[in-house]
Amino acid sequence: MTIRQLPDILINQIAAGEVVERPASVVKELVENALDAGARRVDIDLEEGGVRLIRIRDDGKGIAADELPLAVSRHATSKIASLDDLEGVTTLGFRGEALPSIASVSRFSLCSRRVGEERGAVLEIDGGRIGEIAPKPHPQGTTVEVRDLFFNVPARRKFLKAERTELGHIEEWLRQLALARPDVELRVSHNGKPTRRWKGEGDQIDLGLSDVRIGEALGEEFARNALRVDHSGAGLRLHGWIAQPSYNRASADQQYLYVNGRAVRDRSVAHAVKQAYSDVLFHGRQPAYVLFLELDPRRVDVNVHPAKHEVRFRDARLIHDFVYRTLNDALAETRAGSLPSAQTGEFGGGGYPVGSSELTGAASAPPSQAGMYQYRATAPLALRVQETQAGYAALYGNNGGSGAPASGYSGGGSAYAAPSAPALPHSDDETLPPLGYAIAQLHGIYVLAETAEGLIVVDMHAAHERIGYEKLKSAHDGAGLRTQPLLVPATLAVSEREAEVAEREEATLIALGFEVTRAGSQSLTLRAVPALLAHGDVEALLRDVLADLREHGESRRVGAARDELLATMACHGAVRANRRLTLPEMNALLREMEATERSGQCNHGRPTWARFTLSEIDRWFLRGR
Ligand code: ADP
Ligand code: MG
């Protein structure tokens, strides 16, 4: 065969192979174009999962009639003009590839009226063959119609799945877009029936994602358990919602990451999130989050993936660290009885007990409201831990909970028992601690406590275990990682790449407690190891650390291995089931829970406490109906 230039249609069809995988990718590209054109409302009409028809209509600025042919030609775009523009690109599109690619594998029509023009115009393209521009009435904005996707590419058509599946992919894309752009209204119909409406929320975009939309997109249960994160530093900002550890998933299906408004997958950020959750998540479960990372567009390359699903950061290591720290700090605040202070001022700094999602949420929240509203509406109980403790100390003397006389409490108990007086003891007493005061122990396993608004049940062993674990961790953090020299230095056979990493990262390894030198092209000499871990398999640990350093530029494995050991120690030290506790002991446990980081979950990520509001309990007895 001689070398020949391919015809344009074929070039576009080849490009389509990368950009247009299925109907959902067409929807994505077209809605992104509408958003780039400044649309406030986008209508998406689908037939047969998008295979028969995708029609996207927007009220954006439109395309001039004489530019219609340009819009559908390859490498034609209005979004960048130079390499400099490309490096700082802020629009979703920039390659000028989508329309020609889609038009080459479908029966395509582009109809538009540019802002300020009197008439609209339409251009039709059939399997890549371009027709003539014709006048056609159209309101300001653009309508793109894509019929019979892949009608001329049978090989691709064969890979399409059932209508339901393709529709599911489209819906997932739209959910992703809707999360990023709550200011825009999206209306979806399928086979002539309206299926979904994402109501535009005005110019709220600066305020970020509203709780209403997050509830719509990810469900009320997520909304109720979401913690708001907003942190800036080093020219980076990370904001959004992360689920409390007690709300977790079997798969990574609720993990949304946006970089400068673009939905992307990023292994390094995902890894950082996973690490932040590692100490609080039940084994094998996945966290849920919607996170927006913002940074100077020049610090991120968006031109690395054909469908723009991935980006490349100029300083990936810094970003990994930033994400990890931000979320780790937010999760540290998941204390029992209080809502994390990772919340911004938006919620008045006030927390409200959320506890275990399964047990508290559904019955106690009015169905029309997402949990975030609830936090705001019921702020009175929202006491900061120190204040609470100070108040407690004032009530019962300086010895914290342990000195609380049982008699000082029982008065409250009788008031509670009075059936005709639902007004609660201490209800206007500002000093009532979030987890209340212990009233009894149940079956030697649970502590029952009364609060201003109902009943708290605490898993005594799980809670005590976490408290012990956090104490051990801070004690060890304070002392630093000690190193223990090996009596006989060990020689380790490694790959050349591992040896190079060890050499390059010598200082990092020393900080982690390893003293390692390169002995040859494929061997290392290990002279000292982290003291606390000296009895474990330190060689395997070192190999894992080297792999982390190579892939992510850092490793928290030593810390994780240490934590595992401390967790085991904490477990052995924690109160066992069937140990009878006195009321002062139980109160002391509650006070410690309120003051301990991450005490909302045990060391294995299970919840340590649950809450039953009085109105929930009333409902059991059909009271107030
Ligand atoms: P890109 O988005 O990368 O620029 P596309 O092939 O998706 O490439 O679109 C080509 C051009 O057509 C865009 O740069 C834009 O000027 C114009 N265009 C496409 N869709 C719309 C729309 N819905 N509204 C206004 N202009 C549009
Ligand atoms: Mg585009």
XYZ file of C-alpha atoms and ligand atoms in Angstrom:
653
model
C 0.000 0.000 0.000
C 1.220 3.469 -0.746
C 0.875 6.258 1.786
C -2.145 8.420 1.169
C -3.968 11.268 2.833
C -7.259 10.151 4.402
C -10.489 11.906 3.398
C -11.955 14.331 5.938
C -14.997 12.212 6.691
C -12.814 9.255 7.612
C -10.562 11.455 9.746
C -13.602 12.647 11.641
C -14.892 9.124 12.061
C -11.556 8.050 13.480
C -11.645 10.989 15.883
C -15.208 10.049 16.787
C -13.873 6.691 17.932
C -12.128 8.463 20.773
C -14.615 11.182 21.647
C -17.933 9.454 21.042
C -18.058 6.161 22.822
C -21.813 6.005 23.398
C -24.877 8.267 23.554
C -23.788 9.563 26.960
C -20.580 10.981 25.478
C -22.628 12.867 22.875
C -24.834 14.310 25.603
C -21.776 15.282 27.595
C -20.100 17.105 24.694
C -23.263 18.905 23.631
C -24.306 20.012 27.106
C -20.748 21.198 27.734
C -20.997 23.295 24.575
C -24.250 24.783 25.833
C -22.636 25.639 29.169
C -19.630 27.173 27.417
C -22.113 29.312 25.437
C -23.517 30.695 28.692
C -26.825 28.811 28.668
C -29.156 29.286 31.637
C -31.407 26.458 30.611
C -30.741 23.306 28.629
C -33.413 20.916 27.333
C -32.363 17.368 26.644
C -34.747 15.188 24.650
C -33.863 11.555 24.177
C -35.340 8.627 22.352
C -34.391 4.996 22.796
C -31.596 5.679 25.233
C -30.221 8.389 22.963
C -29.505 6.013 20.099
C -32.516 7.063 18.028
C -32.403 10.746 19.039
C -30.484 13.204 21.171
C -31.753 16.751 20.943
C -30.065 19.426 23.024
C -31.460 22.905 23.005
C -29.943 25.836 24.880
C -30.528 29.554 25.363
C -26.855 30.471 25.095
C -25.307 33.035 22.829
C -25.784 31.007 19.646
C -23.723 30.670 16.473
C -23.772 33.120 13.534
C -25.309 31.616 10.362
C -22.143 31.949 8.313
C -20.128 30.235 11.055
C -22.216 27.082 11.123
C -19.924 25.243 8.672
C -16.904 26.256 10.741
C -18.493 24.953 13.923
C -18.711 21.499 12.394
C -15.278 21.453 10.849
C -12.397 19.836 12.521
C -10.002 21.858 14.680
C -12.300 24.878 14.553
C -13.084 26.446 17.908
C -13.975 29.847 19.321
C -12.498 28.977 22.698
C -8.759 29.201 22.248
C -6.546 30.914 19.734
C -3.024 30.248 20.933
C -0.867 27.904 22.971
C -1.040 30.448 25.747
C -4.850 30.210 25.784
C -4.611 26.433 25.856
C -2.393 26.510 28.904
C -4.860 28.592 30.842
C -8.077 27.197 29.419
C -11.214 27.754 31.497
C -13.903 26.500 29.121
C -15.024 22.876 29.080
C -14.245 22.505 25.357
C -11.158 23.680 23.515
C -10.262 21.170 20.802
C -12.945 21.816 18.220
C -13.436 18.100 17.722
C -16.812 17.213 19.172
C -19.252 18.522 16.558
C -17.401 17.178 13.481
C -16.875 13.821 15.192
C -20.511 13.447 16.211
C -21.711 14.679 12.805
C -19.621 12.053 11.038
C -21.343 9.130 12.775
C -24.986 10.289 12.843
C -27.676 12.247 11.020
C -26.904 15.603 12.466
C -28.427 19.038 12.406
C -27.224 22.269 13.947
C -29.739 25.085 14.205
C -28.937 28.367 15.895
C -29.648 32.044 16.226
C -26.857 34.248 17.403
C -27.575 36.947 19.976
C -28.481 40.161 18.117
C -29.367 38.424 14.839
C -32.842 38.520 13.389
C -33.072 35.072 11.971
C -31.855 31.637 12.732
C -30.232 29.186 10.361
C -29.782 25.467 10.113
C -27.100 23.187 8.740
C -27.653 19.495 8.185
C -25.000 16.840 7.937
C -25.671 13.256 7.045
C -22.978 10.826 8.100
C -20.368 13.528 7.618
C -21.698 14.923 4.297
C -22.349 18.619 4.832
C -25.470 20.242 3.319
C -26.286 23.899 2.645
C -27.017 26.597 5.207
C -30.740 27.325 5.192
C -32.722 29.973 7.088
C -34.892 28.612 9.874
C -36.710 30.333 12.725
C -35.125 29.673 16.096
C -35.125 31.538 19.405
C -31.765 32.835 20.568
C -29.583 29.874 21.313
C -28.758 26.584 19.705
C -30.416 23.246 19.024
C -28.333 20.260 18.072
C -30.076 17.141 16.860
C -28.306 13.823 16.653
C -30.314 10.996 15.078
C -29.411 7.357 14.505
C -26.080 7.381 16.248
C -23.513 5.091 14.597
C -25.934 4.261 11.730
C -22.918 4.225 9.416
C -20.513 2.505 11.836
C -22.032 -0.964 12.378
C -19.032 -2.117 14.424
C -19.671 0.599 17.001
C -23.391 0.128 16.965
C -22.947 -3.466 18.012
C -21.320 -2.382 21.250
C -24.279 -0.311 22.337
C -26.154 -1.746 25.285
C -29.844 -1.932 26.098
C -31.838 1.297 26.053
C -32.052 1.287 29.854
C -28.289 0.984 30.227
C -27.494 3.776 27.788
C -30.057 5.987 29.486
C -28.433 5.191 32.819
C -25.067 6.364 31.515
C -26.645 9.586 30.272
C -28.336 10.200 33.600
C -25.079 9.676 35.428
C -23.345 12.233 33.212
C -26.127 14.700 33.759
C -25.941 14.167 37.490
C -22.271 14.979 37.313
C -22.949 18.158 35.350
C -25.838 19.120 37.599
C -23.626 18.877 40.652
C -21.103 21.231 39.105
C -23.631 23.748 37.795
C -26.570 24.219 40.151
C -27.172 27.603 38.531
C -28.336 26.043 35.260
C -31.698 24.419 34.687
C -31.609 21.022 32.994
C -34.764 19.370 31.692
C -34.667 15.835 30.466
C -37.249 13.825 28.561
C -37.108 10.265 27.301
C -39.393 8.833 24.625
C -41.602 11.910 24.903
C -42.003 11.824 28.681
C -40.333 14.299 31.038
C -38.025 12.247 33.240
C -35.985 14.685 35.247
C -35.764 18.350 35.975
C -32.820 19.983 37.642
C -34.178 23.353 38.600
C -31.800 26.239 38.091
C -30.901 27.969 41.302
C -30.311 31.435 39.968
C -26.879 32.939 40.280
C -26.024 30.888 43.283
C -22.918 29.480 41.728
C -20.623 31.575 43.903
C -22.233 30.150 46.987
C -21.366 26.700 45.790
C -23.523 23.661 45.611
C -26.814 24.018 47.441
C -28.004 21.425 49.887
C -31.157 21.020 47.848
C -29.294 19.987 44.760
C -26.951 17.707 46.620
C -29.967 15.970 48.110
C -31.507 15.619 44.662
C -28.328 14.270 43.149
C -27.093 11.918 45.829
C -30.124 11.322 47.984
C -31.388 12.663 51.272
C -29.379 10.124 53.174
C -26.127 11.507 51.792
C -27.296 15.057 52.401
C -28.128 14.274 55.997
C -24.713 12.804 56.597
C -22.638 15.246 54.613
C -19.969 17.376 56.185
C -19.124 20.587 54.485
C -15.486 21.172 53.694
C -13.956 24.411 52.541
C -10.268 24.973 52.859
C -7.804 27.171 51.016
C -4.054 27.371 51.070
C -0.992 27.328 48.797
C -3.081 28.727 45.962
C -5.465 25.770 46.207
C -9.039 25.575 47.365
C -10.883 22.385 48.181
C -14.553 22.627 48.932
C -17.646 20.473 48.796
C -19.234 17.714 50.815
C -17.886 14.536 52.290
C -20.021 11.886 53.912
C -19.581 11.028 57.548
C -17.763 7.706 57.814
C -20.911 5.993 59.090
C -22.437 6.693 55.672
C -20.381 4.602 53.295
C -20.815 2.588 50.126
C -19.994 -0.839 48.805
C -18.617 0.698 45.609
C -17.033 3.960 44.538
C -20.291 5.132 42.983
C -20.651 8.374 44.907
C -17.251 9.902 44.421
C -17.326 13.105 42.457
C -14.251 15.190 41.862
C -14.175 18.417 39.894
C -11.058 20.271 38.978
C -11.868 23.860 38.082
C -15.447 22.803 37.409
C -14.568 19.869 35.173
C -15.563 16.378 36.312
C -12.463 14.219 36.269
C -11.055 11.006 37.620
C -7.732 11.343 39.333
C -5.958 8.445 40.958
C -3.774 10.582 43.117
C -6.629 12.625 44.580
C -8.732 9.480 45.026
C -5.806 7.942 46.876
C -5.493 10.976 49.122
C -9.201 10.803 49.991
C -8.995 7.107 50.708
C -6.087 7.680 53.047
C -7.900 10.416 54.877
C -10.724 7.951 55.532
C -8.476 5.001 56.286
C -8.701 5.395 60.039
C -12.455 5.742 60.245
C -13.950 3.626 57.493
C -15.243 0.114 57.883
C -12.953 -2.293 56.087
C -13.605 -2.635 52.359
C -16.174 0.171 52.259
C -15.961 3.246 50.051
C -16.367 6.864 51.104
C -18.831 9.179 49.362
C -17.949 12.736 48.394
C -18.466 15.655 46.065
C -15.307 17.715 45.983
C -14.301 20.745 44.013
C -10.643 21.522 43.657
C -9.800 24.955 42.369
C -6.450 26.238 41.309
C -4.806 28.456 38.732
C -5.619 26.791 35.373
C -1.971 27.106 34.500
C -1.133 24.595 37.197
C -3.179 21.865 35.602
C -3.034 20.385 32.110
C -6.513 19.511 30.850
C -5.328 18.372 27.449
C -4.242 14.849 28.348
C -7.263 12.650 27.664
C -9.366 12.348 24.476
C -12.660 12.675 26.314
C -11.113 15.024 28.914
C -11.852 12.629 31.785
C -8.407 13.141 33.263
C -6.078 16.012 33.981
C -2.442 16.280 34.931
C -1.294 18.437 37.808
C 1.979 20.282 37.647
C 2.506 19.660 41.359
C 0.659 16.448 42.048
C 2.473 15.832 45.301
C 1.410 19.124 46.812
C -2.182 18.487 45.786
C -2.196 14.987 47.231
C -0.956 16.372 50.496
C -3.418 19.262 50.495
C -6.402 17.005 49.881
C -5.276 14.482 52.475
C -4.711 17.093 55.160
C -7.938 18.964 54.520
C -10.077 15.840 54.718
C -8.128 14.264 57.542
C -8.701 17.391 59.624
C -12.378 17.447 58.730
C -12.801 13.801 59.688
C -10.883 14.232 62.933
C -13.758 16.430 64.023
C -16.310 13.651 63.737
C -16.721 13.543 67.467
C -19.646 11.805 68.965
C -22.429 14.245 69.658
C -21.086 17.140 67.665
C -21.049 18.158 64.079
C -17.564 18.769 62.795
C -16.215 22.258 62.896
C -15.015 21.644 59.354
C -18.272 23.382 58.644
C -17.848 26.895 57.477
C -19.602 29.789 59.097
C -22.544 29.082 56.870
C -24.127 26.923 59.487
C -23.351 29.302 62.278
C -20.522 27.078 63.438
C -23.223 25.095 65.083
C -23.320 21.385 65.174
C -26.130 19.019 65.670
C -25.824 15.402 66.576
C -26.129 13.254 63.542
C -24.786 10.013 64.828
C -25.372 6.873 62.923
C -27.229 7.514 59.739
C -29.177 4.308 59.698
C -30.676 4.883 63.056
C -31.251 8.560 63.357
C -31.932 10.067 60.015
C -35.025 8.785 58.375
C -37.529 9.117 61.119
C -36.424 12.364 62.676
C -35.987 14.636 59.685
C -38.954 16.238 58.009
C -38.990 14.589 54.593
C -38.977 17.839 52.707
C -35.757 19.054 54.190
C -32.233 17.980 53.631
C -30.136 17.465 56.695
C -28.168 20.632 56.223
C -31.267 22.655 56.870
C -31.823 20.640 59.920
C -28.475 21.635 61.342
C -29.338 25.243 60.899
C -32.838 25.001 62.189
C -31.952 23.245 65.380
C -28.808 25.018 66.399
C -29.609 25.534 70.124
C -28.020 22.285 71.216
C -24.954 23.081 69.227
C -22.411 23.544 71.915
C -18.744 23.529 71.433
C -17.041 20.889 73.479
C -15.011 23.210 75.699
C -18.012 25.271 76.649
C -19.890 22.124 77.370
C -17.189 20.818 79.568
C -16.834 24.110 81.372
C -20.554 24.080 81.989
C -20.411 20.535 83.176
C -17.547 21.298 85.501
C -19.485 24.225 86.927
C -22.421 21.956 87.611
C -20.597 19.040 89.111
C -17.233 20.343 90.200
C -13.929 20.191 88.465
C -13.488 16.494 88.081
C -15.276 16.264 84.770
C -17.894 13.612 84.321
C -16.545 11.114 86.770
C -17.612 13.119 89.756
C -21.195 13.599 88.675
C -23.359 12.547 91.579
C -26.123 10.251 90.507
C -28.512 12.149 92.751
C -27.832 15.410 90.968
C -29.209 13.786 87.932
C -32.202 11.842 89.088
C -34.338 14.938 89.546
C -34.173 15.437 85.840
C -35.133 11.854 85.294
C -38.409 12.211 87.147
C -39.348 15.328 85.257
C -38.796 13.362 82.092
C -41.029 10.597 83.304
C -43.970 12.919 83.800
C -46.103 12.021 80.817
C -48.106 15.207 80.731
C -45.044 17.411 80.605
C -43.145 16.888 77.418
C -41.069 19.940 78.303
C -37.640 18.579 78.949
C -35.414 18.884 81.929
C -32.484 21.191 81.176
C -34.132 22.058 77.868
C -33.172 25.692 78.188
C -30.069 24.850 80.112
C -27.255 25.934 77.846
C -24.762 23.715 79.604
C -26.276 20.360 78.756
C -23.598 18.316 76.996
C -24.376 16.894 73.536
C -24.408 13.280 74.684
C -26.357 14.109 77.824
C -26.151 12.234 81.109
C -26.074 8.487 81.608
C -29.179 6.882 83.036
C -28.383 3.184 82.772
C -26.355 0.419 81.269
C -28.095 -2.101 79.051
C -27.038 -5.755 79.017
C -23.523 -4.750 79.922
C -23.022 -3.509 76.353
C -24.762 -0.187 75.886
C -24.836 3.026 77.841
C -28.146 4.863 77.756
C -28.068 8.608 78.196
C -30.726 11.247 78.314
C -30.310 14.446 76.345
C -32.411 17.542 75.893
C -34.035 16.010 72.889
C -34.252 12.319 73.629
C -32.121 9.270 74.112
C -28.549 8.437 73.218
C -27.335 4.859 73.015
C -23.591 4.307 73.128
C -21.706 1.136 72.294
C -19.478 1.195 75.330
C -16.667 -1.002 74.086
C -16.517 0.595 70.625
C -16.433 4.089 72.092
C -13.836 3.271 74.691
C -11.678 1.597 72.099
C -11.627 4.729 69.948
C -10.827 6.932 72.912
C -7.919 4.703 73.901
C -6.688 4.568 70.336
C -6.719 8.328 69.882
C -4.860 8.714 73.186
C -2.180 6.247 72.161
C -1.807 7.982 68.823
C -1.318 11.419 70.320
C 1.142 10.049 72.869
C 3.178 8.520 70.056
C 2.855 11.571 67.838
C 4.262 13.634 70.671
C 7.231 11.368 71.148
C 8.014 11.147 67.439
C 8.935 8.007 65.559
C 11.827 6.326 67.227
C 14.298 4.337 65.229
C 15.754 1.040 66.317
C 19.070 -0.054 64.801
C 19.253 -3.651 63.598
C 21.914 -5.776 65.291
C 22.867 -7.175 61.920
C 22.113 -4.949 58.938
C 19.845 -6.708 56.447
C 20.447 -6.869 52.720
C 17.369 -6.539 50.566
C 17.097 -7.574 46.929
C 14.969 -5.011 45.111
C 14.294 -3.866 41.574
C 16.457 -1.189 40.083
C 13.580 1.273 40.223
C 13.000 0.576 43.889
C 16.696 1.056 44.595
C 16.593 4.401 42.810
C 13.596 5.543 44.812
C 15.307 4.507 48.056
C 18.369 6.493 47.120
C 16.459 9.560 46.051
C 14.112 9.512 49.028
C 16.707 8.801 51.695
C 15.644 11.764 53.813
C 11.966 10.809 53.629
C 12.820 7.274 54.687
C 14.826 8.509 57.669
C 11.871 10.615 58.736
C 9.781 7.441 58.627
C 12.272 5.576 60.792
C 14.166 3.600 58.140
C 17.882 3.852 57.642
C 18.508 2.499 54.163
C 21.443 2.816 51.813
C 21.906 1.552 48.339
C 24.232 -1.438 48.240
C 24.228 -2.171 44.533
C 22.154 -1.630 41.423
C 19.521 -4.029 42.771
C 20.139 -4.216 46.481
C 19.672 -2.131 49.602
C 21.171 -2.307 53.072
C 18.722 -1.811 55.907
C 20.350 -0.641 59.131
C 17.532 0.696 61.261
C 13.738 0.381 61.368
C 10.840 2.164 63.129
C 11.102 1.036 66.762
C 7.456 0.285 67.368
C 7.294 -1.944 64.309
C 10.621 -3.739 64.707
C 8.889 -7.031 65.458
C 6.748 -7.069 62.359
C 7.679 -7.777 58.777
C 9.702 -4.606 58.278
C 11.090 -5.659 54.920
C 7.647 -6.038 53.404
C 6.712 -2.703 54.940
C 9.737 -1.032 53.381
C 8.872 -2.446 49.967
C 5.338 -1.087 50.238
C 6.688 2.273 51.321
C 8.995 2.384 48.290
C 6.091 1.540 45.987
C 4.042 4.376 47.514
C 6.879 6.839 47.196
C 7.291 5.926 43.567
C 3.638 6.227 42.732
C 2.355 8.992 44.997
C 5.517 10.771 46.090
C 4.780 9.996 49.713
C 3.827 7.167 51.997
C 1.740 6.938 55.095
C 2.258 3.235 55.444
C 4.540 3.437 58.433
C 1.964 5.581 60.155
C -0.766 3.167 59.110
C 1.145 0.121 60.353
C 1.811 1.895 63.619
C -1.856 2.841 63.902
C -2.868 -0.752 63.346
C -0.693 -1.825 66.233
C -2.007 0.929 68.469
C -5.572 0.031 67.519
C -4.993 -3.545 68.662
C -3.534 -2.276 71.904
C -6.515 0.036 72.372
C -8.897 -2.820 71.743
C -7.285 -4.926 74.440
C -7.325 -1.998 76.817
C -10.961 -1.091 76.219
C -13.740 -2.042 78.593
C -15.136 -5.457 77.851
C -18.771 -6.262 77.528
C -20.478 -7.177 80.778
C -18.307 -4.872 82.849
C -20.674 -3.016 85.082
C -20.022 0.704 85.013
C -21.164 3.181 87.624
C -23.071 6.247 86.498
C -20.048 8.503 87.092
C -17.954 6.125 84.965
C -20.541 6.202 82.204
C -20.715 9.986 82.330
C -16.959 10.164 82.169
C -17.072 8.022 79.022
C -19.654 10.328 77.431
C -17.583 13.413 78.217
C -14.483 11.794 76.784
C -16.340 10.873 73.628
C -17.386 14.473 73.159
C -13.796 15.575 73.453
C -12.121 12.873 71.347
C -11.398 13.205 67.648
C -13.154 10.702 65.384
C -15.105 9.309 68.329
C -18.224 9.025 66.176
C -16.826 5.751 64.830
C -14.960 2.916 66.451
C -11.530 1.897 65.189
C -13.145 -0.269 62.553
C -15.423 2.461 61.250
C -18.610 1.308 62.928
C -20.715 3.972 64.619
C -20.200 4.323 68.363
C -23.506 5.944 69.175
C -27.037 6.467 67.990
C -29.695 8.950 68.843
C -33.432 8.597 69.268
C -35.296 11.852 69.502
C -38.264 12.173 71.768
C -40.498 12.793 68.772
C -39.321 9.526 67.258
C -40.059 7.709 70.467
C -43.407 9.470 70.683
C -44.185 8.065 67.289
C -43.591 4.530 68.512
C -46.446 5.115 70.920
C -48.583 7.028 68.429
C -48.370 10.006 70.719
C -49.430 13.403 69.426
C -51.583 12.029 66.603
P -15.056 22.970 21.194
O -16.161 22.907 22.160
O -13.875 22.192 21.616
O -14.707 24.357 20.785
P -16.948 21.760 19.376
O -16.759 20.938 18.159
O -17.683 21.142 20.485
O -15.525 22.219 19.850
O -17.670 23.095 18.940
C -17.095 23.905 17.953
C -17.509 25.354 18.121
O -18.886 25.490 17.824
C -17.351 25.889 19.502
O -16.048 26.395 19.715
C -18.400 26.998 19.552
O -17.894 28.200 19.028
C -19.467 26.491 18.628
N -20.577 25.876 19.354
C -20.802 24.555 19.516
N -21.924 24.342 20.238
C -22.412 25.555 20.561
C -23.552 26.016 21.313
N -24.419 25.156 21.885
N -23.733 27.347 21.431
C -22.868 28.219 20.875
N -21.790 27.844 20.160
C -21.547 26.541 20.000
Mg -17.240 21.218 22.627
